[in-house]
Amino acid sequence: MKRIIIGHLYPDELNLYGDRGNIEALVYRGAKMGVVLDVIEIDSRTTGASSLFAKADILFMGGGPDSLQKEITEDFLREKGPFVKEYFNKGGVGLFICGAYQLLGKYYKPFFGDPILGLGIADFYTEHLGRDFPRCVGNIIVDISTTKIPTGFSKFLVGFENHGGRTFLGQDLTPLGKVVMGSGNNGKEKREGIFLKNFIGTYLHGPILPKNPHLTDFLLMTALRKKGYTNRLKEPLYDRIEILTHQAALKLKR
Ligand code: GLN
């Protein structure tokens, strides 16, 4: 029996807009592939991080308000960060939503208070640009056709964004996709998220995975291949609900 271990980081603190639903989508679609998914919750009370990250196949971390990003950041940087970086460098699969995405970068400067330091896994940062820059809120559509995510089902990702911070990627960094509708990273560059090795950072809540089964399956298949499973999916697992939900979301207005 194929088995995948998901490390779910700060599930109680970082779960804005039901981001926990992404775990459910991974477990549900993994089961359809004949894969058993074990979920390990990791937060500031968790000890033995080294062995947990060593056996994780997918890391997931959700979004959250500035206050909760501040609350977890000391543990995230000091206790879990070194293992997240090592996991990232070894090509581990990860999905980081909004506030979690911001904390992968060098820092996030919120509207109030000092900058919140991030892991700095690559050259990008996030800043709230002040009173004249309202929150980026609304339905969002992203074209992912330039990425390695199979687009047989759809070349888009659909979701919902709500963030005050604006993220700016360094020169050589690859975004997750091109914004078709919405703000994305900063509302100016028409780029959304980041795609680094096998880490995906994105502003798409929703939660993102139930409405984008092609992304869910990409994360699962990448993790399976990394464990040496080479069998291919017999046929796409997309069923009516996923298709109808995705198509309906493509018709939503901002
Ligand atoms: N607090 C961050 C911001 O406002 C992230 C919000 C979120 O995770 N939805 O930009």
Short mmCIF file of N, CA, C and O in Angstrom, two decimals, residues 140-147 155-157 175-181 189-192:
data_model
loop_
_atom_site.label_atom_id
_atom_site.label_comp_id
_atom_site.label_asym_id
_atom_site.label_seq_id
_atom_site.Cartn_x
_atom_site.Cartn_y
_atom_site.Cartn_z
N ILE A 140 -10.04 35.10 -7.77
CA ILE A 140 -8.81 35.25 -8.56
C ILE A 140 -8.66 34.06 -9.50
O ILE A 140 -9.02 32.92 -9.14
N ILE A 141 -8.18 34.33 -10.72
CA ILE A 141 -7.91 33.28 -11.70
C ILE A 141 -6.47 33.45 -12.18
O ILE A 141 -6.04 34.57 -12.47
N VAL A 142 -5.75 32.32 -12.23
CA VAL A 142 -4.33 32.36 -12.58
C VAL A 142 -4.04 31.37 -13.71
O VAL A 142 -4.50 30.22 -13.66
N ASP A 143 -3.33 31.81 -14.70
CA ASP A 143 -2.94 30.95 -15.84
C ASP A 143 -1.60 30.28 -15.48
O ASP A 143 -0.60 30.96 -15.24
N ILE A 144 -1.63 28.93 -15.40
CA ILE A 144 -0.41 28.20 -14.97
C ILE A 144 0.22 27.46 -16.15
O ILE A 144 0.99 26.52 -15.97
N SER A 145 -0.12 27.87 -17.38
CA SER A 145 0.33 27.08 -18.55
C SER A 145 1.84 27.08 -18.73
O SER A 145 2.39 26.23 -19.42
N THR A 146 2.55 27.99 -18.07
CA THR A 146 4.02 27.99 -18.23
C THR A 146 4.70 27.14 -17.16
O THR A 146 5.91 27.06 -17.11
N THR A 147 3.92 26.49 -16.30
CA THR A 147 4.55 25.68 -15.23
C THR A 147 4.55 24.21 -15.62
O THR A 147 3.99 23.81 -16.64
N LYS A 155 -5.96 24.96 -17.71
CA LYS A 155 -4.66 25.68 -17.61
C LYS A 155 -4.75 26.79 -16.56
O LYS A 155 -3.85 27.62 -16.42
N PHE A 156 -5.87 26.77 -15.82
CA PHE A 156 -6.07 27.81 -14.80
C PHE A 156 -6.12 27.20 -13.39
O PHE A 156 -6.46 26.02 -13.21
N LEU A 157 -5.83 28.08 -12.42
CA LEU A 157 -6.15 27.81 -11.02
C LEU A 157 -7.17 28.86 -10.61
O LEU A 157 -7.06 30.02 -11.03
N PRO A 175 7.19 32.75 -10.88
CA PRO A 175 5.88 32.78 -10.21
C PRO A 175 5.13 31.48 -10.49
O PRO A 175 5.50 30.70 -11.36
N LEU A 176 4.06 31.29 -9.72
CA LEU A 176 3.19 30.13 -9.97
C LEU A 176 2.44 30.33 -11.29
O LEU A 176 2.19 29.38 -12.03
N GLY A 177 2.08 31.59 -11.57
CA GLY A 177 1.37 31.80 -12.83
C GLY A 177 1.09 33.27 -13.10
O GLY A 177 1.55 34.15 -12.37
N LYS A 178 0.34 33.45 -14.19
CA LYS A 178 0.02 34.82 -14.64
C LYS A 178 -1.40 35.15 -14.21
O LYS A 178 -2.32 34.36 -14.41
N VAL A 179 -1.59 36.32 -13.62
CA VAL A 179 -2.92 36.71 -13.13
C VAL A 179 -3.83 37.03 -14.33
O VAL A 179 -3.51 37.88 -15.16
N VAL A 180 -4.96 36.35 -14.40
CA VAL A 180 -5.97 36.61 -15.44
C VAL A 180 -7.04 37.54 -14.87
O VAL A 180 -7.54 38.44 -15.52
N MET A 181 -7.40 37.28 -13.58
CA MET A 181 -8.36 38.17 -12.88
C MET A 181 -7.90 38.23 -11.43
O MET A 181 -7.59 37.20 -10.83
N GLU A 189 2.32 43.48 -11.16
CA GLU A 189 3.13 42.72 -12.13
C GLU A 189 2.33 41.63 -12.84
O GLU A 189 2.87 40.91 -13.66
N LYS A 190 1.06 41.45 -12.44
CA LYS A 190 0.22 40.38 -13.03
C LYS A 190 0.86 39.01 -12.84
O LYS A 190 0.74 38.14 -13.70
N ARG A 191 1.61 38.86 -11.73
CA ARG A 191 2.18 37.53 -11.41
C ARG A 191 1.62 37.10 -10.06
O ARG A 191 1.41 37.92 -9.17
N GLU A 192 1.41 35.79 -9.96
CA GLU A 192 0.86 35.26 -8.70
C GLU A 192 1.76 34.17 -8.16
O GLU A 192 2.20 33.29 -8.90
#
